[in-house]
GROMACS .gro file of C-alpha atoms in nm:
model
  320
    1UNK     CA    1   1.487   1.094  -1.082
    2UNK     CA    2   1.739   0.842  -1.003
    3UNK     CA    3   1.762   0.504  -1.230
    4UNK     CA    4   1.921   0.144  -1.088
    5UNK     CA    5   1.979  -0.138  -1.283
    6UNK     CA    6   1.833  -0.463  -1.135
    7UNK     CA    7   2.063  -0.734  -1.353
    8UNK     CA    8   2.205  -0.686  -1.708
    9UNK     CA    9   2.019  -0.436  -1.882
   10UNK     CA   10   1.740  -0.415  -1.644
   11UNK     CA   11   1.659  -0.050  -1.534
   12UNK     CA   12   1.370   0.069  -1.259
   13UNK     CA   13   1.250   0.413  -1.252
   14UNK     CA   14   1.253   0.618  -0.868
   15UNK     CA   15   1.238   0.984  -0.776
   16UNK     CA   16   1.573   1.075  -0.577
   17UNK     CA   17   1.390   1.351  -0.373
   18UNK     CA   18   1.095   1.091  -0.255
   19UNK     CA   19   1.328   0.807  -0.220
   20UNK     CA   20   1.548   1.048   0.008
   21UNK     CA   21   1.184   1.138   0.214
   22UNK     CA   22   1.091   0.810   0.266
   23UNK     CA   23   1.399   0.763   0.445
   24UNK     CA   24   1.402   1.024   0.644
   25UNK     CA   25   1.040   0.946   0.738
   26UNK     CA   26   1.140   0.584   0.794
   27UNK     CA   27   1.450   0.612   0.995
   28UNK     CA   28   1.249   0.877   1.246
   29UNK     CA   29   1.218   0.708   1.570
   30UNK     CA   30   0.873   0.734   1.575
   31UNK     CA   31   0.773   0.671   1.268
   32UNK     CA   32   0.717   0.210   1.232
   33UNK     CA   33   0.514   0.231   0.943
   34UNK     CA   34   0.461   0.413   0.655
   35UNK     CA   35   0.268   0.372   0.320
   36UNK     CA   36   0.385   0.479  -0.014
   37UNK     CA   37   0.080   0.561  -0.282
   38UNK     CA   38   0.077   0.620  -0.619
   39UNK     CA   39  -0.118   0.560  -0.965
   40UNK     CA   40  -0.046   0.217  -1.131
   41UNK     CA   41   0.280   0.223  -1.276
   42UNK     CA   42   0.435   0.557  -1.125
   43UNK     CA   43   0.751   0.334  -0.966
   44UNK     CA   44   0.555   0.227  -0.612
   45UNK     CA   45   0.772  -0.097  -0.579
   46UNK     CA   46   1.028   0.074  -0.733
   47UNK     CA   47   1.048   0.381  -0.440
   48UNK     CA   48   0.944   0.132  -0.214
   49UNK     CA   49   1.237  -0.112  -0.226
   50UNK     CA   50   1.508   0.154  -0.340
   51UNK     CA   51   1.367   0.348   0.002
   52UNK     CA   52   1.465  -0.011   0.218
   53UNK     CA   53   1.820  -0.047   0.081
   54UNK     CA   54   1.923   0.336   0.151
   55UNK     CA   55   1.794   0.260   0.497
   56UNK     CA   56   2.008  -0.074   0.546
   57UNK     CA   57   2.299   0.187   0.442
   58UNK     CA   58   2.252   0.385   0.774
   59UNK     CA   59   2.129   0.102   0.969
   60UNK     CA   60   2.365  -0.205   0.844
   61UNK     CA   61   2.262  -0.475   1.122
   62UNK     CA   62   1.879  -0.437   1.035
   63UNK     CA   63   1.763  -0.701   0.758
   64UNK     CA   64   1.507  -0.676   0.460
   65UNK     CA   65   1.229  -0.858   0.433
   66UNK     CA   66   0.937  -0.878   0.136
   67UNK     CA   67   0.635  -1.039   0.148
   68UNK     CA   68   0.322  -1.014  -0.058
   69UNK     CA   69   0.006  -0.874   0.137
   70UNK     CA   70  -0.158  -1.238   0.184
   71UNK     CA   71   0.217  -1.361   0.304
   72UNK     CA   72   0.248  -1.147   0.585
   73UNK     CA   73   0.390  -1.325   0.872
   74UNK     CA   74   0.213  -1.309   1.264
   75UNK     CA   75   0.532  -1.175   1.366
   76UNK     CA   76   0.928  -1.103   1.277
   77UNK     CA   77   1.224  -1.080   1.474
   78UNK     CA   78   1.428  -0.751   1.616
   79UNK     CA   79   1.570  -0.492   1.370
   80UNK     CA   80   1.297  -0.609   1.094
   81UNK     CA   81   1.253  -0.418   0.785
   82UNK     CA   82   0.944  -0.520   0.554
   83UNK     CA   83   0.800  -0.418   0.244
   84UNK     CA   84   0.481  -0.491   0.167
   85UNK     CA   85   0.353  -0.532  -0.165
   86UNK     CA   86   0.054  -0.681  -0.412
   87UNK     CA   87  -0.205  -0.489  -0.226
   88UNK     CA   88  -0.566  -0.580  -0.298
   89UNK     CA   89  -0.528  -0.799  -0.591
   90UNK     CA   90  -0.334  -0.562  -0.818
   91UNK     CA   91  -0.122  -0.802  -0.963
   92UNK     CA   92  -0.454  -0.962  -1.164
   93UNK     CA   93  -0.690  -0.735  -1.187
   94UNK     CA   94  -0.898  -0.941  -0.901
   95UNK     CA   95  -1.000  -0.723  -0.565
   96UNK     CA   96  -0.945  -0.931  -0.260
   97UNK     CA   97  -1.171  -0.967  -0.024
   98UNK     CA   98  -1.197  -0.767   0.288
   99UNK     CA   99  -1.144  -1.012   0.506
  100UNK     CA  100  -0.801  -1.044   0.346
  101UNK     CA  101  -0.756  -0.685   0.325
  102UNK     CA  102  -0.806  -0.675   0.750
  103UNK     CA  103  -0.650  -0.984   0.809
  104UNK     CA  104  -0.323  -0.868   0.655
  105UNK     CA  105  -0.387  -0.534   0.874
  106UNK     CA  106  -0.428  -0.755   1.208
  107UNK     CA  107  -0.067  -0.872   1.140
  108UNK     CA  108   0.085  -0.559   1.077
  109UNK     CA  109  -0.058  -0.399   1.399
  110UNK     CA  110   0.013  -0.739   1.589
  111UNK     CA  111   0.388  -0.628   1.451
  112UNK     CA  112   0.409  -0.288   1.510
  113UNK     CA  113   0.264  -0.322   1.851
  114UNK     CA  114   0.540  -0.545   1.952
  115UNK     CA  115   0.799  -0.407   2.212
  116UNK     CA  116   1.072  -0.481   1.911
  117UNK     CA  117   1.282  -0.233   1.665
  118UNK     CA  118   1.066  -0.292   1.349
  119UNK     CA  119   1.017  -0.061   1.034
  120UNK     CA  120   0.724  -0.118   0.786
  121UNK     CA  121   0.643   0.043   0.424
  122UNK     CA  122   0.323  -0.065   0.253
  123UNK     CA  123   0.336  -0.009  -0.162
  124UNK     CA  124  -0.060   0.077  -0.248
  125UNK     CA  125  -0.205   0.177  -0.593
  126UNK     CA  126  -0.395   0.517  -0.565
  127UNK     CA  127  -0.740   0.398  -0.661
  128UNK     CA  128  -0.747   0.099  -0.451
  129UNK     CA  129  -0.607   0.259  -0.143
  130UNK     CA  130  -0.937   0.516  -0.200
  131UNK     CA  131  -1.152   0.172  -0.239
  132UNK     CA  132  -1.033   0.008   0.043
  133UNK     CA  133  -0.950   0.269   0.312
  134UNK     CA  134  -1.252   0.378   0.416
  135UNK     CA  135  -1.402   0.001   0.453
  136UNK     CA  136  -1.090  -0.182   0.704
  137UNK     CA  137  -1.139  -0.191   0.997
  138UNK     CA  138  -1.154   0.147   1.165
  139UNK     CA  139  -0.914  -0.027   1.468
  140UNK     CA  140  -0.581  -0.028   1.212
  141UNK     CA  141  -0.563   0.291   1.121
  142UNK     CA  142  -0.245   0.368   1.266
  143UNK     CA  143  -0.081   0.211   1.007
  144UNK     CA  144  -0.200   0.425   0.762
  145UNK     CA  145  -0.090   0.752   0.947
  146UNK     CA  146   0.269   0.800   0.760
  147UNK     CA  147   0.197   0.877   0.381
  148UNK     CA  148   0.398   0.904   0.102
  149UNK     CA  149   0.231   1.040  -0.241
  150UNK     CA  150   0.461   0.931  -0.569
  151UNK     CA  151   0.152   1.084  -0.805
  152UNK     CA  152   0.289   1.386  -1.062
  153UNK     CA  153   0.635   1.365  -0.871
  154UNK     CA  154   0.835   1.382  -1.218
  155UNK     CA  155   0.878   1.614  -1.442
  156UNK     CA  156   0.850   1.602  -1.830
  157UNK     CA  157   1.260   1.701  -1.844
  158UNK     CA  158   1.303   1.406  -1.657
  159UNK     CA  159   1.090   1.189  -1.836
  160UNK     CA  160   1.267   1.333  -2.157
  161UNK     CA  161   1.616   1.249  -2.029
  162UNK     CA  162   1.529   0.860  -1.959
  163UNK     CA  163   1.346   0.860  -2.269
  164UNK     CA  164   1.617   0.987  -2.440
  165UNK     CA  165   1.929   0.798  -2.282
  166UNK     CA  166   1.748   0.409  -2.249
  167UNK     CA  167   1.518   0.458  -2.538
  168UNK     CA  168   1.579   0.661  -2.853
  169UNK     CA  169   1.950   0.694  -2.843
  170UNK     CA  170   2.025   0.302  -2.792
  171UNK     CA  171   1.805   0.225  -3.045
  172UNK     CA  172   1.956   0.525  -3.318
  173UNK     CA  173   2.297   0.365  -3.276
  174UNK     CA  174   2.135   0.039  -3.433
  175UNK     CA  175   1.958   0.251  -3.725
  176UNK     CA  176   1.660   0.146  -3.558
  177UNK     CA  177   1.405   0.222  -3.903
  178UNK     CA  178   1.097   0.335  -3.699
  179UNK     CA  179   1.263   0.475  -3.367
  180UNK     CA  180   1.204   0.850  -3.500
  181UNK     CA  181   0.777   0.761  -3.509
  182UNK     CA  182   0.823   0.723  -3.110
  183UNK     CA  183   0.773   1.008  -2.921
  184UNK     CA  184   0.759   1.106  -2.536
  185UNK     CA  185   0.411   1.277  -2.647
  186UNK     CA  186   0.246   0.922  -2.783
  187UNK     CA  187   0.404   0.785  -2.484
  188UNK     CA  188   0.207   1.031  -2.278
  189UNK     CA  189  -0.112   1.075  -2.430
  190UNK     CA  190  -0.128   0.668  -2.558
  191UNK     CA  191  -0.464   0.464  -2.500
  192UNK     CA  192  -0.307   0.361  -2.208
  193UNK     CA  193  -0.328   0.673  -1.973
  194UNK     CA  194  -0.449   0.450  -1.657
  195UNK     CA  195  -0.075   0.377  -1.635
  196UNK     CA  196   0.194   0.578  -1.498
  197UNK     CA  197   0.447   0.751  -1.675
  198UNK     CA  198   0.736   0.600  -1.508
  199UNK     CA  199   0.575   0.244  -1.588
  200UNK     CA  200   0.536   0.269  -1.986
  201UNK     CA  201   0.865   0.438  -2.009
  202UNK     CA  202   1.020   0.136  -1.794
  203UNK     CA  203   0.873  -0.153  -2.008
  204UNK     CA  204   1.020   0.013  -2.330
  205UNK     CA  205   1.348   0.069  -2.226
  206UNK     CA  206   1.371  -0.296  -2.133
  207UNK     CA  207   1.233  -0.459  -2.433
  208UNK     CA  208   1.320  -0.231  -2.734
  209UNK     CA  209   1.137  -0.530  -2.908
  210UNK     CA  210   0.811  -0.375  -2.859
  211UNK     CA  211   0.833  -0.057  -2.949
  212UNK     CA  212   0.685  -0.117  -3.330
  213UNK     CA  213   0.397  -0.230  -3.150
  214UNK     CA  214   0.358   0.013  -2.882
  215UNK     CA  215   0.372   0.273  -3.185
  216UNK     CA  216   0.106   0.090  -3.364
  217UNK     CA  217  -0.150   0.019  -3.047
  218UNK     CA  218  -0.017   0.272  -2.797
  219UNK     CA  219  -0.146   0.072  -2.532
  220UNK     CA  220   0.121  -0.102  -2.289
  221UNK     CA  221  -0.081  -0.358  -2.160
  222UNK     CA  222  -0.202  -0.510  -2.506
  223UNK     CA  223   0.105  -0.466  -2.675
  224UNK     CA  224   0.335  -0.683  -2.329
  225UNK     CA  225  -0.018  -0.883  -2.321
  226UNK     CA  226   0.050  -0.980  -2.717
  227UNK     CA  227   0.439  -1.008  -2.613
  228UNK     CA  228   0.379  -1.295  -2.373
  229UNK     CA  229   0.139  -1.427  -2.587
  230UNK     CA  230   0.380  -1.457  -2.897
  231UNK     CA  231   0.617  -1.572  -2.626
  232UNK     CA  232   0.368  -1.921  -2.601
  233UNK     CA  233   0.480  -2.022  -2.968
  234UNK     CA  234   0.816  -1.836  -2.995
  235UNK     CA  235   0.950  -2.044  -2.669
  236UNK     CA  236   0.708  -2.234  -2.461
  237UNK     CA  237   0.976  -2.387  -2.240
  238UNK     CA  238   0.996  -1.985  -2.126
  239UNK     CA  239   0.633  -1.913  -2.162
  240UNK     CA  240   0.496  -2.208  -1.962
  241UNK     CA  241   0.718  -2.113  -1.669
  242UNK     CA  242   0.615  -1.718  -1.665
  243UNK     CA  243   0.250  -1.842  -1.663
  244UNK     CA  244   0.304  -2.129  -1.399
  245UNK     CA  245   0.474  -1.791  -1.168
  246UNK     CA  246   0.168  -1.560  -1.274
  247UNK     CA  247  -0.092  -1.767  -1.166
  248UNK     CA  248   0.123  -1.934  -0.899
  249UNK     CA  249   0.257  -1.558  -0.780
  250UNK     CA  250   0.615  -1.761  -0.746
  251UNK     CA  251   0.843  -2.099  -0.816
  252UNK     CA  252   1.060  -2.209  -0.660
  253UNK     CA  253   1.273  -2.501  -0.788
  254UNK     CA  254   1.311  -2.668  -0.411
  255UNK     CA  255   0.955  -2.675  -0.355
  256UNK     CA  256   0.719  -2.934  -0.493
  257UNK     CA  257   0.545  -2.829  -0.775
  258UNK     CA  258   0.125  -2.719  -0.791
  259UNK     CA  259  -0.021  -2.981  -0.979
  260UNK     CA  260  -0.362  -2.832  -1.017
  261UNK     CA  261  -0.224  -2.468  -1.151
  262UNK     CA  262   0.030  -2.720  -1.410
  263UNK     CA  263  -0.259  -2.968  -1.498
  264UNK     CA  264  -0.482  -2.583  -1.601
  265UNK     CA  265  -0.193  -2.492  -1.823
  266UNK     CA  266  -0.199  -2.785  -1.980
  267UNK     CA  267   0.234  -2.776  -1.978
  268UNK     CA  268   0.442  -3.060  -1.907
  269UNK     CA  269   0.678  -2.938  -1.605
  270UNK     CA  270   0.878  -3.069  -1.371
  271UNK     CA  271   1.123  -2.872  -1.085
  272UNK     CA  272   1.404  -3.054  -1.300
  273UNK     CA  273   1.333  -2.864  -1.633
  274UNK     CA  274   1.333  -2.510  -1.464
  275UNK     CA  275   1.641  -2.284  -1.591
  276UNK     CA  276   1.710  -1.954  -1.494
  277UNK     CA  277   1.772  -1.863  -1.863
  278UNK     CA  278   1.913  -1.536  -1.926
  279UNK     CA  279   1.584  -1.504  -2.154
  280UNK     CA  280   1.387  -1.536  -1.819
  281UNK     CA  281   1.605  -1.271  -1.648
  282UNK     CA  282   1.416  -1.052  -1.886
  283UNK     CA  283   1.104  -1.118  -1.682
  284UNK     CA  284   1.191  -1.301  -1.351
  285UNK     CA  285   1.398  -1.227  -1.066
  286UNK     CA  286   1.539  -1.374  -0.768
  287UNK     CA  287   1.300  -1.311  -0.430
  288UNK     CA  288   1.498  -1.012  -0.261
  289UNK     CA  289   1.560  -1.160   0.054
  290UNK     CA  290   1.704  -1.502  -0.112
  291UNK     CA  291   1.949  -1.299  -0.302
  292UNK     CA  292   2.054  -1.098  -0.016
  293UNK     CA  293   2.136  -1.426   0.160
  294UNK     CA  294   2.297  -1.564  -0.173
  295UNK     CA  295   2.081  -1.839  -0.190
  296UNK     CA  296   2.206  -2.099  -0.472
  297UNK     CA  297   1.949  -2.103  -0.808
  298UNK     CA  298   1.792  -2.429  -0.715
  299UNK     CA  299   1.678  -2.322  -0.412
  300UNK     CA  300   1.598  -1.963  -0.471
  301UNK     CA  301   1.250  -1.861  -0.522
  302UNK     CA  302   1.158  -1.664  -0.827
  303UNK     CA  303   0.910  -1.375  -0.904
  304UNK     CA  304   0.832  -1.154  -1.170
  305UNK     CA  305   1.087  -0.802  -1.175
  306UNK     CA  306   0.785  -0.582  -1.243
  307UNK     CA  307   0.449  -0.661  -1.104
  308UNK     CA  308   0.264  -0.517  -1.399
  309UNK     CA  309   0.405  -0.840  -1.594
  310UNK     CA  310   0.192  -1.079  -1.369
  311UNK     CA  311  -0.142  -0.854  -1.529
  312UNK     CA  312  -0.038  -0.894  -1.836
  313UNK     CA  313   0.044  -1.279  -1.840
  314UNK     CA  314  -0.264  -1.333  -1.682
  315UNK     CA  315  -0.432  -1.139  -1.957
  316UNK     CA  316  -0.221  -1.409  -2.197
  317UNK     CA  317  -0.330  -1.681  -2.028
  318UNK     CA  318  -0.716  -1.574  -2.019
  319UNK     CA  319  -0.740  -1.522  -2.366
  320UNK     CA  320  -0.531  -1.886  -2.478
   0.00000   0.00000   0.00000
C-alpha cells in the first residue's frame, strides 16, 4: 500500500503492487486500453490516476488527460494519456442511460482505432461494470479486454498501519477523549459495508472531525452526508459552492455561471464571490490537467478530490 498526499493534509489510499501492474500493463506496446475495477470506495480513482503519473515518469513527452465518461472527446492528439472516470452515474447514485454508456464507448474505439500513440484506463465500480457489460454494444468490446481487479487487494496489516499512522496516533497526540472507542474492527464491520475499506479509512483520516460521529452511526455516507449538511449553516458561502459543483459536476470561475442549477439552490452566486479557501481545499481540487499546465485560480476549473463527496452532497442537497 503506498499513500500520496494530494495538497496539505490530504492523503489517497493505492496498492503499490497494482499501481506497479497497471503500468506495466499500460506501457506494453500492445496494450491501448485498459480498465481498472473495483468495489465502491477500494481507491479506483486513486490507482487509476497514481497508475498515469508513474507512466508520464517513463514516458515524459506523453501528456495526461481526465475527462468524465459523458466528456469524452471524438478524438485527442499523439502521445495521449486519458483517464476515464464517473462511469454510469456513480457519482449520484443515478444509472445513465445506455445510450450514454455506448456513446462514450463509440469515442473510445473511434480513439483507439486511430493510427496515433494513445493509452487509455477506464476507472469502473464492480457492480456497475457487471450491470452494464453485458448490455453495450457487443462491437466495443475490445476495450474491455485489459482488466485490472483492485477488490480484496489489501491486507488487514496494511489497513492497520494507515489506520494507525493518519488516524489514531494524530489524534492521541491531541488527547483526543473518544479516539480509543474507534477501532479498525467498527471500521470494518460498520453499517456501511457497501463501501470499500480503503474509502472509509480515507474520509477519516482527512476529517478527524467526524470521527465522534462515525463512532456513533458507523455509516460513512450519513455521517459526510450530515457533515455537508451542518456545513449549510456552519458556512454557506462554502456550502453553496460544494453543492453548485455536485450538481454542476464542476466550476469554473472563467466560465459563465448555470443559472438554472443556482436559481434550484436558491444561493446568491456570482463567478466574483468564488474563493479557493483553504476550507474548500478540504473538499475541492484543481482539474488535473489545469494544474499540470499551472493554470492561474481564476481560470482553473474545480472538482471534488474524492468522488464519493459528490454522493454525499447530493444526498445533502436532496434532503434540504
Amino acid at each position: 500500500m503506498v499513500f500520496f498526499i494530494l495538497g496539505k493534509n490530504i492523503v489517497e489510499i493505492a496498492r503499490v503492487e497494482k499501481v506497479n501492474e497497471g503500468k506495466r500493463r499500460l506501457l506494453n506496446e500492445d496494450v491501448r486500453c485498459m480498465v481498472v475495477i473495483g468495489d465502491f470506495g477500494n481507491s479506483v480513482s486513486s490507482t487509476s490516476r497514481f497508475i498515469l503519473t508513474e507512466c508520464t515518469k517513463e514516458w515524459k513527452d506523453w501528456k495526461c488527460e481526465q475527462y468524465k465518461y459523458t466528456d469524452v472527446p471524438e478524438s485527442v492528439t499523439d502521445k495521449t494519456m486519458l483517464y476515464v472516470h464517473g462511469w454510469f452515474g456513480s457519482w449520484n447514485d443515478d444509472l445513465c442511460s445506455l445510450d450514454e454508456a455506448n456513446e462514450a464507448c463509440r469515442k473510445l474505439k473511434k480513439i483507439t482505432d486511430e493510427p496515433l500513440n494513445v493509452k487509455i484506463i477506464i476507472g469502473i465500480r464492480s457492480d456497475l461494470d457487471r450491470l452494464y457489460r453485458e448490455r453495450i454494444d457487443e462491437d466495443y468490446n475490445e476495450i474491455f479486454t485489459h482488466l485490472l481487479y483492485l477488490d480484496s487487494s489489501n491486507t488487514d496489516a496494511e489497513y492497520s498501519n494507515f489506520f494507525n499512522k493518519f488516524i489514531k496516533l494524530p489524534r492521541m497526540e491531541l488527547e483526543c477523549p473518544y479516539i480509543s472507542e474507534l477501532t479498525l474492527k467498527m471500521i470494518r464491520e460498520g453499517n456501511d459495508k457497501r463501501f470499500g475499506m480503503p474509502l472509509k479509512l480515507t474520509i477519516l483520516a482527512n476529517h478527524h472531525d467526524l470521527i465522534s460521529n462515525y463512532i456513533q452511526k458507523k455509516d460513512i455516507l450519513k455521517v459526510m452526508k450530515d457533515h455537508f449538511t451542518d456545513l449549510a449553516e456552519e458556512d454557506e458561502n462554502v456550502y453553496k459552492w460544494l453543492a453548485y459543483i455536485c450538481l454542476k459536476g464542476e466550476f469554473s470561475p472563467s466560465k459563465e455561471i448555470d443559472n438554472k442549477v443556482v436559481d434550484g439552490l436558491g444561493y446568491e452566486m456570482k463567478n466574483s464571490s468564488f474563493e479557493f479557501s483553504e476550507k474548500l481545499k478540504r473538499y475541492v481540487r484543481m482539474r488535473t490537467k489545469d494544474k499540470d499546465q499551472n493554470v492561474s485560480e481564476n481560470k482553473a476549473t474545480y472538482v471534488f478530490i474524492n468522488s464519493f463527496y459528490y454522493i454525499c452532497a447530493f444526498h445533502s442537497i436532496k434532503a434540504m
